mmCIF file of C-alpha atoms in Angstrom:
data_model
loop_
_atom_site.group_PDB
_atom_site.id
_atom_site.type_symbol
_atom_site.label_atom_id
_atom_site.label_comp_id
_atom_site.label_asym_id
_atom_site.label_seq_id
_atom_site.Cartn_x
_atom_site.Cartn_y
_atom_site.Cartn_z
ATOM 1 C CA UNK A 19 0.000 0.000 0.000
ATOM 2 C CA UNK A 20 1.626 3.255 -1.245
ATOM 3 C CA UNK A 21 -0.621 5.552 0.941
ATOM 4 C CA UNK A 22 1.946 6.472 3.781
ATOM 5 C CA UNK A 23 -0.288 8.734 5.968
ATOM 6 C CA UNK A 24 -3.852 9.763 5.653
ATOM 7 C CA UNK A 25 -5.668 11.772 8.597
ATOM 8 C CA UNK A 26 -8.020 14.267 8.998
ATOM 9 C CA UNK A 27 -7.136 17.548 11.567
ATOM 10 C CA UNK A 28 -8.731 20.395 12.984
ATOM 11 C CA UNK A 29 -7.184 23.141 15.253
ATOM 12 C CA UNK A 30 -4.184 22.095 14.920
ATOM 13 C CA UNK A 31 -4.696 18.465 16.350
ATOM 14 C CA UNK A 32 -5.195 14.818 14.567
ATOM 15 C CA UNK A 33 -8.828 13.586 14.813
ATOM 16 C CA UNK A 34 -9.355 10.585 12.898
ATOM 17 C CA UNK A 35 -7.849 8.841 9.947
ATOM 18 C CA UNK A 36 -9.531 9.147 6.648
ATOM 19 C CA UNK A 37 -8.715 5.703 4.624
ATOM 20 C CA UNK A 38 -8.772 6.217 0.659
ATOM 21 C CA UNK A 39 -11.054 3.159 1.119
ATOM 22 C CA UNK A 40 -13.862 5.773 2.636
ATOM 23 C CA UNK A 41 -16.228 6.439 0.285
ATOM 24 C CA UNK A 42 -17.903 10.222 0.523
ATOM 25 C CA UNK A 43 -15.707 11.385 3.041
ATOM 26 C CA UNK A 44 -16.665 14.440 5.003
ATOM 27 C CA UNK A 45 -15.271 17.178 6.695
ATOM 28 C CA UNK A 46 -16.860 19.411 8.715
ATOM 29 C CA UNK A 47 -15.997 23.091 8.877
ATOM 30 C CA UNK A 48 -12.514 23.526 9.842
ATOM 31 C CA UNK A 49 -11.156 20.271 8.863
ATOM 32 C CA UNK A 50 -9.008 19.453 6.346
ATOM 33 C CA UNK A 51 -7.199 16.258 5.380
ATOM 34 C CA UNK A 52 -3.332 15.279 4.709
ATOM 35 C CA UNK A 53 -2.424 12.507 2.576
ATOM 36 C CA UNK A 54 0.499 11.084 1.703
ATOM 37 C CA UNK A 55 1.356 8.744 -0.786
ATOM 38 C CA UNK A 56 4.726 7.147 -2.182
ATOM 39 C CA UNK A 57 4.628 5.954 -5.632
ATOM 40 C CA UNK A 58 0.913 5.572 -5.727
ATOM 41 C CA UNK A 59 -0.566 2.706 -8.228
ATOM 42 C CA UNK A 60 -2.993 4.073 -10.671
ATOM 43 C CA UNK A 61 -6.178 2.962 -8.863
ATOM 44 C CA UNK A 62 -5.519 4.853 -5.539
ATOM 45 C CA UNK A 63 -4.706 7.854 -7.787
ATOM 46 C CA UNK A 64 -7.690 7.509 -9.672
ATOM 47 C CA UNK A 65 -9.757 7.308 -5.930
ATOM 48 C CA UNK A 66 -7.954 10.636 -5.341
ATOM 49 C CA UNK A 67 -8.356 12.574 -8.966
ATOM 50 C CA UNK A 68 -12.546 11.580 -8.475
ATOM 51 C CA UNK A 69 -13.039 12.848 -4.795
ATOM 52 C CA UNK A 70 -11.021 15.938 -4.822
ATOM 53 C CA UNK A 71 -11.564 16.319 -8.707
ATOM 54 C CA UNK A 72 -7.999 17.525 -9.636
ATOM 55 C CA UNK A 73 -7.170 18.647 -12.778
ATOM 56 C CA UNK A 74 -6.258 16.510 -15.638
ATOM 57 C CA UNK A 75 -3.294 18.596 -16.345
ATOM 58 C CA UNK A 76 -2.104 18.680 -13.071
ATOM 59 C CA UNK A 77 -2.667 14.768 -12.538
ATOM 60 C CA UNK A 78 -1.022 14.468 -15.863
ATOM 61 C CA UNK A 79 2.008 15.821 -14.358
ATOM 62 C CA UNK A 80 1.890 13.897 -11.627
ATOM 63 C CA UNK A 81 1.716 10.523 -13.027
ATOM 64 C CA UNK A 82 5.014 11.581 -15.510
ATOM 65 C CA UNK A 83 7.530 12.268 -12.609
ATOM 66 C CA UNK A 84 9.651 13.628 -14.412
ATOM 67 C CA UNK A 85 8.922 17.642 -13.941
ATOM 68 C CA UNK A 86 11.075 20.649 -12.713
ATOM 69 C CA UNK A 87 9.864 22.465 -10.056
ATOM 70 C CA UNK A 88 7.040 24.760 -10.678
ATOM 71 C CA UNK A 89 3.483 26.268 -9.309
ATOM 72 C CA UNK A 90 0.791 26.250 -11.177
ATOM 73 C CA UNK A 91 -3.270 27.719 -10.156
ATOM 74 C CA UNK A 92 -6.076 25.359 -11.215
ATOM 75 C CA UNK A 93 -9.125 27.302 -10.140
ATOM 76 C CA UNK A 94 -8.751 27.127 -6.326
ATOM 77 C CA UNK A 95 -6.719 24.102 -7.024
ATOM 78 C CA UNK A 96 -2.347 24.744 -6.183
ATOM 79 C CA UNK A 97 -0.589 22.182 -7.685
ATOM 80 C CA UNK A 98 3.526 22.345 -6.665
ATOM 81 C CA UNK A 99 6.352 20.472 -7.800
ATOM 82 C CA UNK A 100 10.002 20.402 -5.793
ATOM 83 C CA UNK A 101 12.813 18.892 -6.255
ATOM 84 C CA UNK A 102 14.160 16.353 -3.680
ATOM 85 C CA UNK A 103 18.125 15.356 -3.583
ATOM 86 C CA UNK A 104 20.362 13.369 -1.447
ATOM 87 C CA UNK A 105 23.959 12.883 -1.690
ATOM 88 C CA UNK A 106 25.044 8.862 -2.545
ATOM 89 C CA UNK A 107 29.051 8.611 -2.853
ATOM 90 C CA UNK A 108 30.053 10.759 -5.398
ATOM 91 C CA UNK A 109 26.655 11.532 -6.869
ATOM 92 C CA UNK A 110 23.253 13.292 -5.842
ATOM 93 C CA UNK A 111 19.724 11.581 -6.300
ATOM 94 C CA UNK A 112 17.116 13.049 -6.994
ATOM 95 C CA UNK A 113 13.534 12.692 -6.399
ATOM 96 C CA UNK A 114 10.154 14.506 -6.378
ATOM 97 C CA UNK A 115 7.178 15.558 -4.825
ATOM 98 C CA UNK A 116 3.686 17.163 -5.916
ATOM 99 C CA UNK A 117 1.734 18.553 -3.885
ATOM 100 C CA UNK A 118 -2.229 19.689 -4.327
ATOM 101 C CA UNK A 119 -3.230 21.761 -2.356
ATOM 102 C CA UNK A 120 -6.803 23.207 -2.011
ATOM 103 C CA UNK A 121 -9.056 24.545 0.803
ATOM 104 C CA UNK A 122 -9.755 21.148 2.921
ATOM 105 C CA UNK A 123 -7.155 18.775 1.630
ATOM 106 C CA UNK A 124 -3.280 18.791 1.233
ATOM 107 C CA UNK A 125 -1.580 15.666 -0.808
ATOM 108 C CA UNK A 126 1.692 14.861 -1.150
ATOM 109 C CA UNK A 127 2.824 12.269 -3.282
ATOM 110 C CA UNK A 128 6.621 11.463 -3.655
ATOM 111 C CA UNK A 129 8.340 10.253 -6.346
ATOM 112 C CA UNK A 130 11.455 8.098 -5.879
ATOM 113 C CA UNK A 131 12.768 10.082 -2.775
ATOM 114 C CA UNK A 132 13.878 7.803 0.183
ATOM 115 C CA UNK A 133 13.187 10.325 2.805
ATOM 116 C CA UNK A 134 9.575 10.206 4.658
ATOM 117 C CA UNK A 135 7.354 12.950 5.695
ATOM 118 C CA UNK A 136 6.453 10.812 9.038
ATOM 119 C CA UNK A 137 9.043 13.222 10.928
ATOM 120 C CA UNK A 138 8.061 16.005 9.128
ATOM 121 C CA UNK A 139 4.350 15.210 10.288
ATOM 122 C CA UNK A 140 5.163 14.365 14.105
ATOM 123 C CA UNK A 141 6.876 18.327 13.980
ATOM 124 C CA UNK A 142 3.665 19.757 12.881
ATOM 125 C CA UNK A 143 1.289 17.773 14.863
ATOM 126 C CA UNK A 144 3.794 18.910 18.108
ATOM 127 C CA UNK A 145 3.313 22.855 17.161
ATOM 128 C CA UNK A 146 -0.828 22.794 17.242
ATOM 129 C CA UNK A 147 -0.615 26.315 17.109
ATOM 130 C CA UNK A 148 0.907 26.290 13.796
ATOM 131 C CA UNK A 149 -0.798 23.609 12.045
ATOM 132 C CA UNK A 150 -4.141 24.970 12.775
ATOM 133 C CA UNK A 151 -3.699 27.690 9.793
ATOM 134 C CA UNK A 152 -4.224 24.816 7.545
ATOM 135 C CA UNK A 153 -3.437 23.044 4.550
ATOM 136 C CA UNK A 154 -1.143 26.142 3.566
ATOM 137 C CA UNK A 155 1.099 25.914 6.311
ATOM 138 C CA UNK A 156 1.390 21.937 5.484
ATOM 139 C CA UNK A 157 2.574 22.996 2.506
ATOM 140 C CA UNK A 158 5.200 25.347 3.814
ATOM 141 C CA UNK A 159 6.587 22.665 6.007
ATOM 142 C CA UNK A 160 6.990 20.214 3.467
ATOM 143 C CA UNK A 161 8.696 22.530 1.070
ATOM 144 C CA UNK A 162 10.842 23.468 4.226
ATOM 145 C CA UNK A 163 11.395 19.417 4.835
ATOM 146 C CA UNK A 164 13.042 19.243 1.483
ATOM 147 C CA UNK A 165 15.038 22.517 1.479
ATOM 148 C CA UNK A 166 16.423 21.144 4.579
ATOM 149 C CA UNK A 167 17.989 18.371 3.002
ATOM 150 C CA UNK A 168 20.160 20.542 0.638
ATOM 151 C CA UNK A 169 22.330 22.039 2.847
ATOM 152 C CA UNK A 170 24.385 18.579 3.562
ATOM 153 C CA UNK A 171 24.518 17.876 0.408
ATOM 154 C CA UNK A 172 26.022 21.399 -0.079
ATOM 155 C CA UNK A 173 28.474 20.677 2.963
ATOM 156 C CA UNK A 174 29.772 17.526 1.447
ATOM 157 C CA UNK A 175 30.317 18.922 -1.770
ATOM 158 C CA UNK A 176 32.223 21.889 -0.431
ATOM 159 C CA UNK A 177 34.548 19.640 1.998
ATOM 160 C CA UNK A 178 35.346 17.510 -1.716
ATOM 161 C CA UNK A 179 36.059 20.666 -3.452
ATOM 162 C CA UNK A 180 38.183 21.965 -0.691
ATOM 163 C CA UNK A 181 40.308 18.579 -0.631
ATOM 164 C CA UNK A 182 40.795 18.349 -3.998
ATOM 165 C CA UNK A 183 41.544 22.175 -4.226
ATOM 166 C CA UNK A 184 44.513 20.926 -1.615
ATOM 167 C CA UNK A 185 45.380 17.849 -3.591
ATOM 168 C CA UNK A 186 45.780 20.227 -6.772
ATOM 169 C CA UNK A 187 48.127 22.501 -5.108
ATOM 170 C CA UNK A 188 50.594 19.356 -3.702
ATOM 171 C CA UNK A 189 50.582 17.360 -6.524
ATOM 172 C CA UNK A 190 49.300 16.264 -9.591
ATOM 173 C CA UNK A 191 46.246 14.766 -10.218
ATOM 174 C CA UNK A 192 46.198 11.639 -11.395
ATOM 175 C CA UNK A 193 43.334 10.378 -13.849
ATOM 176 C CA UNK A 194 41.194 8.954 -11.024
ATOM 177 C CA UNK A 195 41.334 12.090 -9.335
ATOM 178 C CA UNK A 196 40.869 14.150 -12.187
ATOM 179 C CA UNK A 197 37.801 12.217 -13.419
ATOM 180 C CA UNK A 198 36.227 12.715 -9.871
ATOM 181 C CA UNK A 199 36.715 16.297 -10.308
ATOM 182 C CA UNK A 200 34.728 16.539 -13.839
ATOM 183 C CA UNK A 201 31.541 13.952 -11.444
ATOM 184 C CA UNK A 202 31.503 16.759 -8.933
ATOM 185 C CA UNK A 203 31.778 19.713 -11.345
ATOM 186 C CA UNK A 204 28.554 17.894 -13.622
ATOM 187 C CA UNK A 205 26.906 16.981 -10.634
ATOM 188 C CA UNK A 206 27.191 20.252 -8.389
ATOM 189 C CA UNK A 207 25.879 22.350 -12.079
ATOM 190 C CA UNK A 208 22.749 20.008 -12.607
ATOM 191 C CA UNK A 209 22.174 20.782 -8.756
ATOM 192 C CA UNK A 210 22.299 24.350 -9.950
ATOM 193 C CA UNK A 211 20.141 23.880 -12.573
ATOM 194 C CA UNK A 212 16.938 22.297 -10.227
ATOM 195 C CA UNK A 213 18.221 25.603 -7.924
ATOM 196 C CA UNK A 214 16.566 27.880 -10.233
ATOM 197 C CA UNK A 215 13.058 26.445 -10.341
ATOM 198 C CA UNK A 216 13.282 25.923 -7.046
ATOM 199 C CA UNK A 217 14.098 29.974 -5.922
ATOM 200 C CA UNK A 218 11.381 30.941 -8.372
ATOM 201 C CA UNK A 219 8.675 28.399 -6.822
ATOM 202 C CA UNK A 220 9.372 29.853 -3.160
ATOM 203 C CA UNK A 221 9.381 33.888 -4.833
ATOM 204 C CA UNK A 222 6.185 32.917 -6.362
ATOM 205 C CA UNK A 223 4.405 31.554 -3.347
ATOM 206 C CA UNK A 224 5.477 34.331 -0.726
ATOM 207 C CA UNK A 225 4.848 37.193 -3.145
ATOM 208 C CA UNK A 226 2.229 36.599 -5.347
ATOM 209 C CA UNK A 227 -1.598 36.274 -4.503
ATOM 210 C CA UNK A 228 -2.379 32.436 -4.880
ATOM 211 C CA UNK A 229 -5.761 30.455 -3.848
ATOM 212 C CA UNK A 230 -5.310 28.546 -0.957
ATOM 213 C CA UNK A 231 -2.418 30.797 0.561
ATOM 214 C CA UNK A 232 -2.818 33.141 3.265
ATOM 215 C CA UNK A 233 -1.604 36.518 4.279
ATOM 216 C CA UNK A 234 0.345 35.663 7.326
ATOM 217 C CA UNK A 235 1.433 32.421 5.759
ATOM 218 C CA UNK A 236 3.436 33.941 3.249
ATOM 219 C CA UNK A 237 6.066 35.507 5.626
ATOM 220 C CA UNK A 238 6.963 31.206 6.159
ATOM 221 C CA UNK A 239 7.575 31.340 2.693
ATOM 222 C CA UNK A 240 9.908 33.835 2.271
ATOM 223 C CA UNK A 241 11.831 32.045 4.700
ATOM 224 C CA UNK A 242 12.094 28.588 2.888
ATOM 225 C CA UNK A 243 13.232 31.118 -0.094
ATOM 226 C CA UNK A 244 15.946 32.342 1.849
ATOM 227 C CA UNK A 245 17.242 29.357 2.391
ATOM 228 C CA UNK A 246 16.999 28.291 -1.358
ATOM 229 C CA UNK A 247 19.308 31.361 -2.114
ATOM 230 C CA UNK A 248 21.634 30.594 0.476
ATOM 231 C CA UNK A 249 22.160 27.195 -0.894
ATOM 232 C CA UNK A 250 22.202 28.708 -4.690
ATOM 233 C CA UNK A 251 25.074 31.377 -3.391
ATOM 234 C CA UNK A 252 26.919 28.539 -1.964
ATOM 235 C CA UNK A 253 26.991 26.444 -5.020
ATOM 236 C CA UNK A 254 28.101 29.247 -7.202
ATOM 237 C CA UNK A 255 30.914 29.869 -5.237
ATOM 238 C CA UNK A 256 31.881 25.615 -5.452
ATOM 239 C CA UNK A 257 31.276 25.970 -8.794
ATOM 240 C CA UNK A 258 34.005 29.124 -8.923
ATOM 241 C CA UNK A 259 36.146 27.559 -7.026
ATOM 242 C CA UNK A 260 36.100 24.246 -9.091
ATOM 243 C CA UNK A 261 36.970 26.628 -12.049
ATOM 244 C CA UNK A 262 40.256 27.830 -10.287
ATOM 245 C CA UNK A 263 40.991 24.034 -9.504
ATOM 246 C CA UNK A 264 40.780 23.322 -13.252
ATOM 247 C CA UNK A 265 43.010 26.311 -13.998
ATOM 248 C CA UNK A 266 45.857 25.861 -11.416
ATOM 249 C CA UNK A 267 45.972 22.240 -12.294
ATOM 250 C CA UNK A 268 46.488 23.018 -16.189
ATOM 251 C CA UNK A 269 48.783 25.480 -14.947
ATOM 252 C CA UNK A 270 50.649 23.161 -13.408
ATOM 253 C CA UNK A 271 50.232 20.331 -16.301
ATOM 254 C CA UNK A 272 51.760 23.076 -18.334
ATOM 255 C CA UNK A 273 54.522 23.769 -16.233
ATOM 256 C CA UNK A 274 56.074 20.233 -15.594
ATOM 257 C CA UNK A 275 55.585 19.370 -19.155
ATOM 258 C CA UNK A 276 57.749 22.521 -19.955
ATOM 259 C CA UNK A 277 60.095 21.650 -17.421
ATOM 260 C CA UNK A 278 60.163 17.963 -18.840
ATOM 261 C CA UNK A 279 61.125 19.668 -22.545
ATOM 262 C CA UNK A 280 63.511 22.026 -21.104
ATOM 263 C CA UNK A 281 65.332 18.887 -19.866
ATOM 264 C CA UNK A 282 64.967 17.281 -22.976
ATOM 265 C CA UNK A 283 66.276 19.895 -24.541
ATOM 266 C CA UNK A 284 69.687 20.338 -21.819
ATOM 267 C CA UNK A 285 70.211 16.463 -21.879
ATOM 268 C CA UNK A 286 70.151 16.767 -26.021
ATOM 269 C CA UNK A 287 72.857 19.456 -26.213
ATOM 270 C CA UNK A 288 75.192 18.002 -23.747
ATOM 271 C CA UNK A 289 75.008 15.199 -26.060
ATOM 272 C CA UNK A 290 75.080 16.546 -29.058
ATOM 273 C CA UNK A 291 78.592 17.669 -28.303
ATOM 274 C CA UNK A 292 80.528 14.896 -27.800
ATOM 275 C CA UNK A 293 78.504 13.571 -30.699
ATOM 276 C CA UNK A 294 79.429 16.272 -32.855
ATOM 277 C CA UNK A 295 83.416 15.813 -32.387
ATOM 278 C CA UNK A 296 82.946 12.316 -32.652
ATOM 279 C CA UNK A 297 81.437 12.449 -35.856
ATOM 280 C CA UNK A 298 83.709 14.523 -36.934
ATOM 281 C CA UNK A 299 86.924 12.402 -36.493
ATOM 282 C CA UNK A 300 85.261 9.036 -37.170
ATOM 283 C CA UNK A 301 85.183 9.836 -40.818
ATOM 284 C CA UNK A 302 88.540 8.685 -41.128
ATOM 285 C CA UNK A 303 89.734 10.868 -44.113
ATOM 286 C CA UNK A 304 93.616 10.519 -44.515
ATOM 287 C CA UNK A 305 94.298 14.087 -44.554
ATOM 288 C CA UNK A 306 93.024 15.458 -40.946
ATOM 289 C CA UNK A 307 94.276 18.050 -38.557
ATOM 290 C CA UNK A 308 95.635 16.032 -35.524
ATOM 291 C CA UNK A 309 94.685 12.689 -37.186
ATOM 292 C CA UNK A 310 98.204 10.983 -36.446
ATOM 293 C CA UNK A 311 98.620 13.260 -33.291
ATOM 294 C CA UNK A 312 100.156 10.986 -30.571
ATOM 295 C CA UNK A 313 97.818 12.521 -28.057
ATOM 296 C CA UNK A 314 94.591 13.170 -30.219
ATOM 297 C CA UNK A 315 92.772 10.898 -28.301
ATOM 298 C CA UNK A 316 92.904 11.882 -25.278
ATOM 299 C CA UNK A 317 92.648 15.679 -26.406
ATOM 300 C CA UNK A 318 89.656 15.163 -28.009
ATOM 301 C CA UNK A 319 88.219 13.310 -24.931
ATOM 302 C CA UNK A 320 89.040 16.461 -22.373
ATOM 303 C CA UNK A 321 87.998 18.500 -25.156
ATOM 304 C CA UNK A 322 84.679 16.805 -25.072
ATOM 305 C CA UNK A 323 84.402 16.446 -21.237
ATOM 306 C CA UNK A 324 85.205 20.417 -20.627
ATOM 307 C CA UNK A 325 82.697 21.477 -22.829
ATOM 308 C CA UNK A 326 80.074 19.086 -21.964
ATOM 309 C CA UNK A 327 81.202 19.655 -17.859
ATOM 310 C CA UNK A 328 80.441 23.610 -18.698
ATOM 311 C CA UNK A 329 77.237 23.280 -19.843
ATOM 312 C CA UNK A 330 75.828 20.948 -17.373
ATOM 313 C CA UNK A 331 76.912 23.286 -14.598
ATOM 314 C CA UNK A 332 75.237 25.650 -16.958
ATOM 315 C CA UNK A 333 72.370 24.617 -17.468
ATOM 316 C CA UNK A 334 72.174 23.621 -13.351
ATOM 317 C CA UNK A 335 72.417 27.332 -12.514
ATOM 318 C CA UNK A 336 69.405 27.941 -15.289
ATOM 319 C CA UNK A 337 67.814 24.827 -12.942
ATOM 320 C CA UNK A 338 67.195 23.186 -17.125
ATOM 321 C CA UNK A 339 67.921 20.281 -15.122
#
């Protein structure tokens, strides 16, 4: 059975639960119900689309799963969308949840997210106070439940980014390494990308005039928002700093392969003498300057060994090698 949670509350407090199985279910004024499903099958969708009559459009959505984060106004009818993520290894999950919301009911169905509202829903039955504004403020505290759950994933990613920012600047990265670095940098932009949606659902529900949402709920909102752009801020300044990882790390690529041709390039003309005067007298023409010279040999030897001796102490002081 997908349906998690299903009761029915007034003032704040749970009265009674309110089984999909009901048939005509009703609420007196006051009341208002909070489902919550997890993957629902078709048929206990289908119980929900007849009794609360939701939109085709919006149960369209729903049934796809696969939508970025948005708020859209179906007569009194709120239907949201947010993003859910949690951090596994290298990589972030991601899930969803829609919510409808309308005047007596609130239903929250989630979408391959691991996490559970039951907490959530033991915190808002323990502040009566605040759950009595209604299905409004449910819908606050859920989008607050999931916002929540970013900031972690935000810490993690920063302590990664920080230790291969370290690793970058005391050696070189091997090809492990460096292929982690291009999983975070992918993974920490798509994160971006759901960030977006996300900042303009919150502006749109604690500034604009929507059914269902009260006055002196939206301040709530503007909260959850707040917290949205903190998390945004933060990952543009990973995202930064993952940019000056890349660049220090070329740098550095660039550097030790110049330093690897500069010794190349030493070792080659310290060679290239000896090879030269070698050459030179292994032709073995008859007629040669200091061909039959008793101590040719060895002349040409220290000759060889001075020149080459100069220009590795040289090159030393130039540090080509």
């Amino acid at each position: 059975m997908s349906v998690v949670a299903s009761y029915v509350y007034k003032d704040g407090k749970r009265l009674r639960e309110a089984p999909l199985t009901q048939a005509g279910l009703r609420l007196k004024p006051g009341e208002f119900v909070w489902i919550g499903l997890h993957d629902p099958t078709d048929e206990e969708f289908d119980v929900l689309v007849q009794r609360y009559r939701l939109h085709p459009l919006a149960v369209e959505d729903a049934l796809a799963a696969h939508q970025m984060p948005k708020v859209e106004v179906y007569g009194r009818e709120l239907f949201v969308v947010a993003r859910t993520a949690a951090r596994i290894d290298e990589r972030i999950a991601y899930g969803e949840t829609h919510i409808f919301v309308g005047d007596d009911h609130v239903i929250s169905i989630r979408h391959g997210s691991s996490r559970a509202h039951k907490t959530l829903r033991a915190q808002l039955e323990a502040s009566p106070d605040e759950l009595k504004r209604g299905p409004d403020f449910v819908l606050h505290g859920i989008l607050d439940f999931i916002v929540d759950a970013y900031a972690p994933i935000v810490d993690e990613s920063e302590d990664a980014v920080l230790e291969m920012e370290q690793k970058t600047l005391d050696a070189f990265l091997s090809r492990v390494e460096i292929r982690r670095l291009f999983t975070l940098r992918r993974e920490l932009l798509k994160f971006r990308r759901i960030m977006g949606p996300m900042e303009e659902v919150t502006r749109r529900l604690q500034s604009l005039d929507l059914p269902c949402i009260d006055a002196d709920v939206r301040p709530y909102f503007r909260d959850v928002s707040d917290h949205v752009q903190r998390v945004n801020s933060r990952l543009g300044g990973l995202n930064d700093i993952l940019s000056s990882v890349f660049e220090v790390a070329n740098l550095l690529e660039q550097q030790r392969q110049g330093g690897i041709t500069r010794k190349l390039a030493s070792w080659a003309a310290l060679l290239a003498v000896p090879t030269a005067i070698a050459g030179i007298y292994g032709m073995n023409f008859e007629f040669m300057p200091e061909l039959h010279w008793r101590y040719g040999y060895y002349g040409a030897i220290a000759l060889m060994a001075a020149i080459c001796t100069g220009l590795f102490i040289t090159f030393k002081k130039t540090r080509w090698l």
